């Protein structure tokens, strides 16, 4: 995992299974493969003949389920689970999912990955109508909307609710009779359906979790789709045809595991291509390439192959640093880098090194890295970043929602180079990123959300809009055409894609 991006977190990972006698244990295995998506809490809810049983807690999955009896208690041949990253101030068990809702007409459980841009408004409206929330996560909003809907059937209620929430979401729902997955109209987060040899179906945030339970990929769930799994198999439905693909590019850069495939693109291979492209765009005379372990290993191998330079292990990661030790203050963050990473003197001493990392967030970690390498004797340190500069906040499920923490929002590349103390610094271009990932979807930016890099958000920002507009510089307002309007004219950019791509039109084949 890149040192810098460890401070950025995605909420969360989801996994569900339908039709396997050991459903809770399989869910445990699936969540284990998704642990990189959230380490602060985990939970599993099983469905035992319509009765939902749950266990959840703070910490890593192995801590939450340290007692084998907890898994044994979760009986039934169907289960859903969740691993969560809790943003500051919300790290209580109240927010650990899946949530169980007990209604007179049956139990339901719900887990969610993403962030709703209109959540504060919806919550206020629902509260004013008497709704009571038991957590401060935005996940419960969907259930209130379903229950308040006056549509005739459950599926109609669900569709109405899904059309009311905005932003980035992958939902996993368990009712008495079905497991249901749903993806937002831009498909910000990945969600895949798999099938096991015994006929059980699995839904997971990433395909690496399908692999771990021996499930074969059936298909990726696409923007605006609902997948319903029950005793008759699975079926795909849609709740809107106003969709486009704008999957989070950070999934390919950093979040997803290298062995996962997203819409047929292997994450490791995409990262390797990013590294190779970076070497083409920003070559440098050097003796070796070194990766910042672990998430930059793929990009560094691509850079070294393209540049015909040896790929050496110049940095070692201590695999045993508990995340909880890394406190979010500047001083402790810097100490944290020393605990996590060590430079290998015997490799880098007297050498000109190219360090490949996947991003620079605050810049403090990169600065410490450069220092570590110089202290270990490196004669030159050239930083190469396999993504463009992070300049804008994310409103779809990544907990950077202001530009304050992003060094590239305030400084030029040369100023960042000076700050981190590298001899040279270069970032991958936006075109380089899009072409390296190579989704080639018929949608803006090839089917990727790249708002982190260029401020072009695929949706209206709803409750975040005014604050974001106020933070834009005059240059940004010219550069990002949709924000060049007067605030009073700004109606929100519901969908920047004019093509009206319908679910099922893309990708053509898998
Ligand atoms: S803004 Fe950035 S992190 Fe958020 S969904 Fe888009 S690319 Fe991903």
CSV table of N, CA and C and ligand atoms in Angstrom, one decimal, residues 8 188-189 246-251 253 255 390 392-398 400 448-453 456-458, ligand 1:
chain,number,residue,atom,x,y,z
A,8,UNK,N,-5.7,8.0,3.1
A,8,UNK,CA,-7.0,8.2,2.4
A,8,UNK,C,-7.8,6.9,2.5
A,188,UNK,N,-19.8,4.2,-9.7
A,188,UNK,CA,-18.5,4.7,-9.1
A,188,UNK,C,-17.7,3.5,-8.5
A,189,UNK,N,-18.5,2.6,-7.8
A,189,UNK,CA,-17.8,1.5,-7.1
A,189,UNK,C,-18.0,0.2,-7.9
A,246,UNK,N,-18.8,5.9,-15.0
A,246,UNK,CA,-17.8,6.8,-14.5
A,246,UNK,C,-17.2,6.1,-13.2
A,247,UNK,N,-16.6,5.0,-13.4
A,247,UNK,CA,-16.1,4.3,-12.2
A,247,UNK,C,-14.8,5.0,-11.7
A,248,UNK,N,-14.7,5.0,-10.4
A,248,UNK,CA,-13.6,5.7,-9.7
A,248,UNK,C,-12.2,5.2,-10.2
A,249,UNK,N,-11.5,6.2,-10.8
A,249,UNK,CA,-10.2,5.8,-11.3
A,249,UNK,C,-9.2,5.4,-10.2
A,250,UNK,N,-9.5,5.8,-8.9
A,250,UNK,CA,-8.7,5.4,-7.8
A,250,UNK,C,-8.7,4.0,-7.5
A,251,UNK,N,-9.8,3.3,-7.9
A,251,UNK,CA,-9.9,1.9,-7.8
A,251,UNK,C,-8.7,1.2,-8.5
A,253,UNK,N,-5.9,2.9,-9.5
A,253,UNK,CA,-4.6,3.4,-9.1
A,253,UNK,C,-4.2,2.8,-7.8
A,255,UNK,N,-7.0,1.6,-4.8
A,255,UNK,CA,-7.9,0.9,-3.9
A,255,UNK,C,-8.0,-0.6,-4.1
A,390,UNK,N,-3.4,15.1,-7.3
A,390,UNK,CA,-4.7,15.1,-6.7
A,390,UNK,C,-5.0,16.6,-6.3
A,392,UNK,N,-8.6,17.9,-6.3
A,392,UNK,CA,-10.0,18.2,-5.9
A,392,UNK,C,-10.5,17.2,-5.0
A,393,UNK,N,-11.5,17.6,-4.1
A,393,UNK,CA,-12.0,16.6,-3.2
A,393,UNK,C,-12.9,15.5,-3.9
A,394,UNK,N,-13.2,14.5,-3.1
A,394,UNK,CA,-14.1,13.4,-3.6
A,394,UNK,C,-15.4,13.5,-2.8
A,395,UNK,N,-16.5,13.3,-3.4
A,395,UNK,CA,-17.8,13.3,-2.7
A,395,UNK,C,-18.5,12.0,-2.9
A,396,UNK,N,-17.8,11.0,-3.3
A,396,UNK,CA,-18.5,9.7,-3.7
A,396,UNK,C,-18.0,8.5,-2.8
A,397,UNK,N,-17.3,8.8,-1.7
A,397,UNK,CA,-17.0,7.7,-0.8
A,397,UNK,C,-15.6,7.6,-0.4
A,398,UNK,N,-14.8,8.7,-0.7
A,398,UNK,CA,-13.4,8.7,-0.2
A,398,UNK,C,-13.4,9.9,0.7
A,400,UNK,N,-11.7,12.4,1.6
A,400,UNK,CA,-11.1,13.7,1.4
A,400,UNK,C,-12.1,14.6,0.8
A,448,UNK,N,-14.3,6.6,-16.9
A,448,UNK,CA,-13.7,6.8,-15.5
A,448,UNK,C,-14.2,8.1,-14.9
A,449,UNK,N,-14.3,8.1,-13.5
A,449,UNK,CA,-14.3,9.3,-12.8
A,449,UNK,C,-12.9,9.8,-12.6
A,450,UNK,N,-12.6,11.0,-13.0
A,450,UNK,CA,-11.2,11.5,-12.8
A,450,UNK,C,-11.3,12.9,-12.1
A,451,UNK,N,-12.5,13.1,-11.4
A,451,UNK,CA,-12.7,14.3,-10.7
A,451,UNK,C,-11.7,14.7,-9.7
A,452,UNK,N,-11.0,13.8,-9.1
A,452,UNK,CA,-9.9,14.0,-8.2
A,452,UNK,C,-8.8,14.9,-8.8
A,453,UNK,N,-8.7,14.6,-10.1
A,453,UNK,CA,-7.6,15.2,-10.9
A,453,UNK,C,-8.0,16.5,-11.6
A,456,UNK,N,-13.9,17.6,-12.7
A,456,UNK,CA,-15.0,17.4,-13.5
A,456,UNK,C,-15.9,16.3,-12.9
A,457,UNK,N,-16.8,16.7,-12.1
A,457,UNK,CA,-17.6,15.7,-11.3
A,457,UNK,C,-18.7,15.1,-12.3
A,458,UNK,N,-18.9,13.8,-12.3
A,458,UNK,CA,-19.9,13.3,-13.2
A,458,UNK,C,-21.3,13.5,-12.7
B,1,LIG,S1,-13.5,12.0,-7.2
B,1,LIG,FE1,-11.7,10.7,-7.2
B,1,LIG,S2,-11.8,9.2,-5.5
B,1,LIG,FE2,-13.8,10.1,-5.9
B,1,LIG,S3,-14.9,8.7,-7.2
B,1,LIG,FE3,-13.9,10.3,-8.6
B,1,LIG,S4,-11.9,9.5,-9.0
B,1,LIG,FE4,-12.7,8.3,-7.3
